[in-house]
PDB file of C-alpha atoms in Angstrom:
ATOM      1  CA  UNK A   1      -0.199  11.741 -10.846  1.00  0.00           C
ATOM      2  CA  UNK A   2       3.406  12.698 -11.604  1.00  0.00           C
ATOM      3  CA  UNK A   3       3.883   9.584 -13.732  1.00  0.00           C
ATOM      4  CA  UNK A   4       0.731  10.578 -15.592  1.00  0.00           C
ATOM      5  CA  UNK A   5       1.839  14.107 -16.457  1.00  0.00           C
ATOM      6  CA  UNK A   6       5.502  13.332 -17.169  1.00  0.00           C
ATOM      7  CA  UNK A   7       5.113  13.386 -20.951  1.00  0.00           C
ATOM      8  CA  UNK A   8       3.851  16.970 -21.084  1.00  0.00           C
ATOM      9  CA  UNK A   9       5.602  18.316 -18.001  1.00  0.00           C
ATOM     10  CA  UNK A  10       8.350  20.278 -19.746  1.00  0.00           C
ATOM     11  CA  UNK A  11       5.965  21.838 -22.253  1.00  0.00           C
ATOM     12  CA  UNK A  12       3.615  22.909 -19.469  1.00  0.00           C
ATOM     13  CA  UNK A  13       6.511  24.447 -17.521  1.00  0.00           C
ATOM     14  CA  UNK A  14       7.438  26.474 -20.575  1.00  0.00           C
ATOM     15  CA  UNK A  15       3.858  27.638 -21.058  1.00  0.00           C
ATOM     16  CA  UNK A  16       3.212  28.483 -17.401  1.00  0.00           C
ATOM     17  CA  UNK A  17       6.448  30.429 -16.877  1.00  0.00           C
ATOM     18  CA  UNK A  18       7.115  31.835 -20.382  1.00  0.00           C
ATOM     19  CA  UNK A  19      10.395  29.933 -20.228  1.00  0.00           C
ATOM     20  CA  UNK A  20      11.622  31.800 -17.147  1.00  0.00           C
ATOM     21  CA  UNK A  21      11.902  28.639 -15.047  1.00  0.00           C
ATOM     22  CA  UNK A  22      15.364  28.001 -16.540  1.00  0.00           C
ATOM     23  CA  UNK A  23      16.558  31.389 -15.261  1.00  0.00           C
ATOM     24  CA  UNK A  24      15.203  30.654 -11.793  1.00  0.00           C
ATOM     25  CA  UNK A  25      16.937  27.268 -11.725  1.00  0.00           C
ATOM     26  CA  UNK A  26      20.187  28.968 -12.698  1.00  0.00           C
ATOM     27  CA  UNK A  27      19.825  31.268  -9.688  1.00  0.00           C
ATOM     28  CA  UNK A  28      19.182  28.259  -7.446  1.00  0.00           C
ATOM     29  CA  UNK A  29      22.376  26.643  -8.777  1.00  0.00           C
ATOM     30  CA  UNK A  30      24.258  29.870  -7.994  1.00  0.00           C
ATOM     31  CA  UNK A  31      23.055  29.738  -4.385  1.00  0.00           C
ATOM     32  CA  UNK A  32      24.247  26.130  -4.010  1.00  0.00           C
ATOM     33  CA  UNK A  33      27.822  27.404  -4.504  1.00  0.00           C
ATOM     34  CA  UNK A  34      29.104  24.237  -6.159  1.00  0.00           C
ATOM     35  CA  UNK A  35      31.652  23.604  -8.872  1.00  0.00           C
ATOM     36  CA  UNK A  36      34.143  21.016 -10.114  1.00  0.00           C
ATOM     37  CA  UNK A  37      34.701  18.350  -7.481  1.00  0.00           C
ATOM     38  CA  UNK A  38      31.434  19.094  -5.644  1.00  0.00           C
ATOM     39  CA  UNK A  39      28.713  16.507  -5.115  1.00  0.00           C
ATOM     40  CA  UNK A  40      25.052  17.559  -5.134  1.00  0.00           C
ATOM     41  CA  UNK A  41      21.726  15.848  -4.498  1.00  0.00           C
ATOM     42  CA  UNK A  42      18.784  17.328  -6.398  1.00  0.00           C
ATOM     43  CA  UNK A  43      15.663  16.113  -4.597  1.00  0.00           C
ATOM     44  CA  UNK A  44      12.330  15.775  -6.449  1.00  0.00           C
ATOM     45  CA  UNK A  45      14.314  16.319  -9.633  1.00  0.00           C
ATOM     46  CA  UNK A  46      11.347  15.733 -11.947  1.00  0.00           C
ATOM     47  CA  UNK A  47      12.592  15.824 -15.525  1.00  0.00           C
ATOM     48  CA  UNK A  48      16.050  16.867 -14.372  1.00  0.00           C
ATOM     49  CA  UNK A  49      16.458  20.504 -15.402  1.00  0.00           C
ATOM     50  CA  UNK A  50      17.971  21.705 -12.117  1.00  0.00           C
ATOM     51  CA  UNK A  51      20.249  18.648 -11.887  1.00  0.00           C
ATOM     52  CA  UNK A  52      21.542  19.362 -15.399  1.00  0.00           C
ATOM     53  CA  UNK A  53      22.067  23.034 -14.522  1.00  0.00           C
ATOM     54  CA  UNK A  54      24.123  22.009 -11.488  1.00  0.00           C
ATOM     55  CA  UNK A  55      26.198  19.621 -13.604  1.00  0.00           C
ATOM     56  CA  UNK A  56      26.894  22.514 -15.962  1.00  0.00           C
ATOM     57  CA  UNK A  57      28.743  24.142 -13.041  1.00  0.00           C
ATOM     58  CA  UNK A  58      31.072  21.135 -12.923  1.00  0.00           C
ATOM     59  CA  UNK A  59      29.390  19.338 -10.000  1.00  0.00           C
ATOM     60  CA  UNK A  60      28.670  15.615  -9.880  1.00  0.00           C
ATOM     61  CA  UNK A  61      24.921  15.434  -9.365  1.00  0.00           C
ATOM     62  CA  UNK A  62      22.411  12.784  -8.324  1.00  0.00           C
ATOM     63  CA  UNK A  63      18.873  13.656  -9.395  1.00  0.00           C
ATOM     64  CA  UNK A  64      16.391  11.834  -7.152  1.00  0.00           C
ATOM     65  CA  UNK A  65      12.645  11.394  -7.638  1.00  0.00           C
ATOM     66  CA  UNK A  66       9.898   8.927  -6.762  1.00  0.00           C
ATOM     67  CA  UNK A  67       8.264   9.114 -10.215  1.00  0.00           C
ATOM     68  CA  UNK A  68       9.848   6.614 -12.576  1.00  0.00           C
ATOM     69  CA  UNK A  69       8.330   8.255 -15.648  1.00  0.00           C
ATOM     70  CA  UNK A  70       9.725  11.640 -14.639  1.00  0.00           C
ATOM     71  CA  UNK A  71      13.125   9.980 -14.252  1.00  0.00           C
ATOM     72  CA  UNK A  72      12.758   8.420 -17.702  1.00  0.00           C
ATOM     73  CA  UNK A  73      12.227  11.895 -19.149  1.00  0.00           C
ATOM     74  CA  UNK A  74      15.240  13.194 -17.246  1.00  0.00           C
ATOM     75  CA  UNK A  75      17.452  10.373 -18.497  1.00  0.00           C
ATOM     76  CA  UNK A  76      16.329  11.069 -22.049  1.00  0.00           C
ATOM     77  CA  UNK A  77      17.912  14.522 -21.769  1.00  0.00           C
ATOM     78  CA  UNK A  78      21.327  13.016 -21.168  1.00  0.00           C
ATOM     79  CA  UNK A  79      22.998   9.795 -22.267  1.00  0.00           C
ATOM     80  CA  UNK A  80      21.747   6.633 -20.534  1.00  0.00           C
ATOM     81  CA  UNK A  81      23.153   5.678 -17.140  1.00  0.00           C
ATOM     82  CA  UNK A  82      25.648   7.962 -15.381  1.00  0.00           C
ATOM     83  CA  UNK A  83      25.916  10.726 -17.922  1.00  0.00           C
ATOM     84  CA  UNK A  84      28.539  13.308 -18.739  1.00  0.00           C
ATOM     85  CA  UNK A  85      27.012  16.742 -18.342  1.00  0.00           C
ATOM     86  CA  UNK A  86      28.409  19.942 -19.806  1.00  0.00           C
ATOM     87  CA  UNK A  87      30.853  20.140 -16.888  1.00  0.00           C
ATOM     88  CA  UNK A  88      30.269  17.498 -14.263  1.00  0.00           C
ATOM     89  CA  UNK A  89      28.144  14.376 -14.335  1.00  0.00           C
ATOM     90  CA  UNK A  90      24.498  13.670 -13.582  1.00  0.00           C
ATOM     91  CA  UNK A  91      22.900  10.377 -12.588  1.00  0.00           C
ATOM     92  CA  UNK A  92      19.168   9.920 -12.039  1.00  0.00           C
ATOM     93  CA  UNK A  93      17.968   7.505  -9.364  1.00  0.00           C
ATOM     94  CA  UNK A  94      14.706   6.631  -7.636  1.00  0.00           C
ATOM     95  CA  UNK A  95      14.365   8.001  -4.111  1.00  0.00           C
ATOM     96  CA  UNK A  96      11.798   9.038  -1.524  1.00  0.00           C
ATOM     97  CA  UNK A  97      12.407  12.608  -0.329  1.00  0.00           C
ATOM     98  CA  UNK A  98      11.133  11.663   3.130  1.00  0.00           C
ATOM     99  CA  UNK A  99      13.600   8.779   3.490  1.00  0.00           C
ATOM    100  CA  UNK A 100      16.607   9.542   1.316  1.00  0.00           C
ATOM    101  CA  UNK A 101      18.717   6.424   0.634  1.00  0.00           C
ATOM    102  CA  UNK A 102      22.029   8.162   1.351  1.00  0.00           C
ATOM    103  CA  UNK A 103      24.418   8.320   4.293  1.00  0.00           C
ATOM    104  CA  UNK A 104      24.773  11.353   6.531  1.00  0.00           C
ATOM    105  CA  UNK A 105      27.122  14.040   5.155  1.00  0.00           C
ATOM    106  CA  UNK A 106      27.194  12.437   1.707  1.00  0.00           C
ATOM    107  CA  UNK A 107      26.903  15.603  -0.429  1.00  0.00           C
ATOM    108  CA  UNK A 108      28.288  19.124  -0.577  1.00  0.00           C
ATOM    109  CA  UNK A 109      24.813  20.560  -1.273  1.00  0.00           C
ATOM    110  CA  UNK A 110      21.187  19.552  -1.717  1.00  0.00           C
ATOM    111  CA  UNK A 111      18.606  21.337  -3.834  1.00  0.00           C
ATOM    112  CA  UNK A 112      14.926  21.085  -4.628  1.00  0.00           C
ATOM    113  CA  UNK A 113      13.246  23.007  -7.432  1.00  0.00           C
ATOM    114  CA  UNK A 114       9.445  23.265  -7.442  1.00  0.00           C
ATOM    115  CA  UNK A 115       9.170  20.015  -5.498  1.00  0.00           C
ATOM    116  CA  UNK A 116       9.180  20.910  -1.805  1.00  0.00           C
ATOM    117  CA  UNK A 117       5.480  21.762  -1.845  1.00  0.00           C
ATOM    118  CA  UNK A 118       4.829  18.138  -2.860  1.00  0.00           C
ATOM    119  CA  UNK A 119       6.562  16.663   0.192  1.00  0.00           C
ATOM    120  CA  UNK A 120       4.039  14.705   2.230  1.00  0.00           C
ATOM    121  CA  UNK A 121       5.821  15.948   5.371  1.00  0.00           C
ATOM    122  CA  UNK A 122       7.756  19.171   4.727  1.00  0.00           C
ATOM    123  CA  UNK A 123       9.558  19.159   8.091  1.00  0.00           C
ATOM    124  CA  UNK A 124      10.808  15.634   7.502  1.00  0.00           C
ATOM    125  CA  UNK A 125      11.825  16.392   3.920  1.00  0.00           C
ATOM    126  CA  UNK A 126      13.876  19.405   5.008  1.00  0.00           C
ATOM    127  CA  UNK A 127      15.487  17.408   7.809  1.00  0.00           C
ATOM    128  CA  UNK A 128      16.445  14.676   5.347  1.00  0.00           C
ATOM    129  CA  UNK A 129      17.995  17.197   2.953  1.00  0.00           C
ATOM    130  CA  UNK A 130      20.043  18.709   5.781  1.00  0.00           C
ATOM    131  CA  UNK A 131      21.073  15.255   7.021  1.00  0.00           C
ATOM    132  CA  UNK A 132      22.738  14.206   3.770  1.00  0.00           C
ATOM    133  CA  UNK A 133      24.736  17.454   3.368  1.00  0.00           C
ATOM    134  CA  UNK A 134      28.179  17.935   4.904  1.00  0.00           C
ATOM    135  CA  UNK A 135      28.658  20.648   7.553  1.00  0.00           C
ATOM    136  CA  UNK A 136      29.184  23.955   5.792  1.00  0.00           C
ATOM    137  CA  UNK A 137      27.244  22.808   2.721  1.00  0.00           C
ATOM    138  CA  UNK A 138      24.134  24.474   1.352  1.00  0.00           C
ATOM    139  CA  UNK A 139      20.471  23.469   1.134  1.00  0.00           C
ATOM    140  CA  UNK A 140      18.587  25.401  -1.556  1.00  0.00           C
ATOM    141  CA  UNK A 141      14.826  25.546  -2.099  1.00  0.00           C
ATOM    142  CA  UNK A 142      13.290  27.070  -5.236  1.00  0.00           C
ATOM    143  CA  UNK A 143       9.526  27.353  -5.010  1.00  0.00           C
ATOM    144  CA  UNK A 144       6.466  29.281  -6.080  1.00  0.00           C
ATOM    145  CA  UNK A 145       5.077  31.555  -3.395  1.00  0.00           C
ATOM    146  CA  UNK A 146       1.841  33.515  -3.159  1.00  0.00           C
ATOM    147  CA  UNK A 147       2.132  37.307  -3.592  1.00  0.00           C
ATOM    148  CA  UNK A 148       0.030  39.310  -1.130  1.00  0.00           C
ATOM    149  CA  UNK A 149      -0.186  42.758  -2.744  1.00  0.00           C
ATOM    150  CA  UNK A 150      -2.289  43.751  -5.765  1.00  0.00           C
ATOM    151  CA  UNK A 151      -2.147  43.969  -8.680  1.00  0.00           C
ATOM    152  CA  UNK A 152       0.199  40.967  -8.748  1.00  0.00           C
ATOM    153  CA  UNK A 153      -1.859  39.038  -6.215  1.00  0.00           C
ATOM    154  CA  UNK A 154      -4.944  39.512  -8.408  1.00  0.00           C
ATOM    155  CA  UNK A 155      -3.106  38.355 -11.525  1.00  0.00           C
ATOM    156  CA  UNK A 156      -1.611  35.404  -9.629  1.00  0.00           C
ATOM    157  CA  UNK A 157      -5.023  34.237  -8.438  1.00  0.00           C
ATOM    158  CA  UNK A 158      -6.478  34.508 -11.933  1.00  0.00           C
ATOM    159  CA  UNK A 159      -3.522  32.727 -13.529  1.00  0.00           C
ATOM    160  CA  UNK A 160      -3.257  29.838 -11.084  1.00  0.00           C
ATOM    161  CA  UNK A 161      -6.936  29.324 -10.294  1.00  0.00           C
ATOM    162  CA  UNK A 162      -8.248  29.581 -13.862  1.00  0.00           C
ATOM    163  CA  UNK A 163      -5.615  29.695 -16.572  1.00  0.00           C
ATOM    164  CA  UNK A 164      -3.340  26.913 -15.308  1.00  0.00           C
ATOM    165  CA  UNK A 165      -6.179  24.355 -14.886  1.00  0.00           C
ATOM    166  CA  UNK A 166      -7.424  25.348 -18.347  1.00  0.00           C
ATOM    167  CA  UNK A 167      -3.963  24.701 -19.795  1.00  0.00           C
ATOM    168  CA  UNK A 168      -3.974  21.376 -17.965  1.00  0.00           C
ATOM    169  CA  UNK A 169      -7.301  20.500 -19.554  1.00  0.00           C
ATOM    170  CA  UNK A 170      -5.830  21.186 -22.992  1.00  0.00           C
ATOM    171  CA  UNK A 171      -2.876  18.974 -22.043  1.00  0.00           C
ATOM    172  CA  UNK A 172      -5.342  16.263 -21.028  1.00  0.00           C
ATOM    173  CA  UNK A 173      -5.070  16.393 -17.225  1.00  0.00           C
ATOM    174  CA  UNK A 174      -7.012  19.237 -15.621  1.00  0.00           C
ATOM    175  CA  UNK A 175      -7.020  17.456 -12.231  1.00  0.00           C
ATOM    176  CA  UNK A 176      -3.229  17.495 -11.988  1.00  0.00           C
ATOM    177  CA  UNK A 177      -3.049  21.183 -12.866  1.00  0.00           C
ATOM    178  CA  UNK A 178      -5.798  22.005 -10.409  1.00  0.00           C
ATOM    179  CA  UNK A 179      -3.585  20.373  -7.804  1.00  0.00           C
ATOM    180  CA  UNK A 180      -0.780  22.834  -8.632  1.00  0.00           C
ATOM    181  CA  UNK A 181      -2.483  26.046  -7.385  1.00  0.00           C
ATOM    182  CA  UNK A 182      -3.808  24.230  -4.336  1.00  0.00           C
ATOM    183  CA  UNK A 183      -0.309  22.991  -3.453  1.00  0.00           C
ATOM    184  CA  UNK A 184       1.063  26.539  -3.776  1.00  0.00           C
ATOM    185  CA  UNK A 185      -1.638  27.915  -1.461  1.00  0.00           C
ATOM    186  CA  UNK A 186      -0.768  25.312   1.193  1.00  0.00           C
ATOM    187  CA  UNK A 187       2.953  25.983   1.029  1.00  0.00           C
ATOM    188  CA  UNK A 188       4.460  28.210   3.762  1.00  0.00           C
ATOM    189  CA  UNK A 189       5.255  31.839   3.027  1.00  0.00           C
ATOM    190  CA  UNK A 190       8.969  32.749   2.902  1.00  0.00           C
ATOM    191  CA  UNK A 191       9.404  33.636   6.585  1.00  0.00           C
ATOM    192  CA  UNK A 192       7.669  30.522   7.999  1.00  0.00           C
ATOM    193  CA  UNK A 193       9.617  28.357   5.532  1.00  0.00           C
ATOM    194  CA  UNK A 194      12.863  29.901   6.806  1.00  0.00           C
ATOM    195  CA  UNK A 195      11.803  29.010  10.359  1.00  0.00           C
ATOM    196  CA  UNK A 196      11.205  25.409   9.278  1.00  0.00           C
ATOM    197  CA  UNK A 197      14.655  25.312   7.692  1.00  0.00           C
ATOM    198  CA  UNK A 198      16.152  26.513  10.967  1.00  0.00           C
ATOM    199  CA  UNK A 199      14.271  23.788  12.839  1.00  0.00           C
ATOM    200  CA  UNK A 200      15.770  21.259  10.404  1.00  0.00           C
ATOM    201  CA  UNK A 201      19.258  22.286  11.511  1.00  0.00           C
ATOM    202  CA  UNK A 202      20.178  24.977   8.986  1.00  0.00           C
ATOM    203  CA  UNK A 203      21.809  28.313   9.790  1.00  0.00           C
ATOM    204  CA  UNK A 204      22.519  31.586   7.971  1.00  0.00           C
ATOM    205  CA  UNK A 205      19.168  31.278   6.190  1.00  0.00           C
ATOM    206  CA  UNK A 206      18.192  33.897   3.659  1.00  0.00           C
ATOM    207  CA  UNK A 207      15.750  34.164   0.821  1.00  0.00           C
ATOM    208  CA  UNK A 208      15.325  36.065  -2.398  1.00  0.00           C
ATOM    209  CA  UNK A 209      11.989  36.980  -3.970  1.00  0.00           C
ATOM    210  CA  UNK A 210      11.929  37.379  -7.735  1.00  0.00           C
ATOM    211  CA  UNK A 211       9.420  37.550 -10.593  1.00  0.00           C
ATOM    212  CA  UNK A 212       7.551  40.232  -8.675  1.00  0.00           C
ATOM    213  CA  UNK A 213       7.279  38.066  -5.572  1.00  0.00           C
ATOM    214  CA  UNK A 214       5.939  34.905  -7.227  1.00  0.00           C
ATOM    215  CA  UNK A 215       9.213  32.959  -6.909  1.00  0.00           C
ATOM    216  CA  UNK A 216      11.161  32.463  -3.676  1.00  0.00           C
ATOM    217  CA  UNK A 217      14.686  31.064  -3.428  1.00  0.00           C
ATOM    218  CA  UNK A 218      15.801  30.017   0.070  1.00  0.00           C
ATOM    219  CA  UNK A 219      19.299  28.947   1.065  1.00  0.00           C
ATOM    220  CA  UNK A 220      20.648  27.744   4.398  1.00  0.00           C
ATOM    221  CA  UNK A 221      23.923  26.256   5.604  1.00  0.00           C
ATOM    222  CA  UNK A 222      24.273  22.932   7.409  1.00  0.00           C
ATOM    223  CA  UNK A 223      25.767  23.275  10.885  1.00  0.00           C
TER     224      UNK A 223
END
């Protein structure tokens, strides 16, 4: 499915978020607390926007995804192969979030932006992210969450249950963009997600709700 929608993925992100997704990724990069000399793994990198944002902070970033066509789109945003970013470098490589092909303690931070809800096993994915980060490093999760209070909850339901699939139909793949609201509904609320992060070995966990409670940013530190 992700290979299938790769060509229109960036345009759909712009349409669905009114361009605000770049601002949210910038906040996720802030929470990672990385800079020149840091190494970061961006899991489920998609078309690479968060990886590129992290590289802009001076970090050396690996953007990992299991969709080759998404990776092709990401590579097209930078020069081919290991690419000089605005500050650091970014390299895009195939990888399974549930079995990351990296040694323990390989990175200073790990991030995932709008991809954790697609993990086939969220507990395992979080454990893998924590495993590859050095003690004291950060794990950051940027994800859509479901607001519970009207009127925003009413708007959210209308937008994700009706408008987003309709936009997907215009883009030529209504099934994929029907999957999106369903994946959001299945994803844990902020407090249960924090508990899962703790179970994965993270400490000092906190989260920030933004966009009226539609977007949650979680950060935890590796023990």
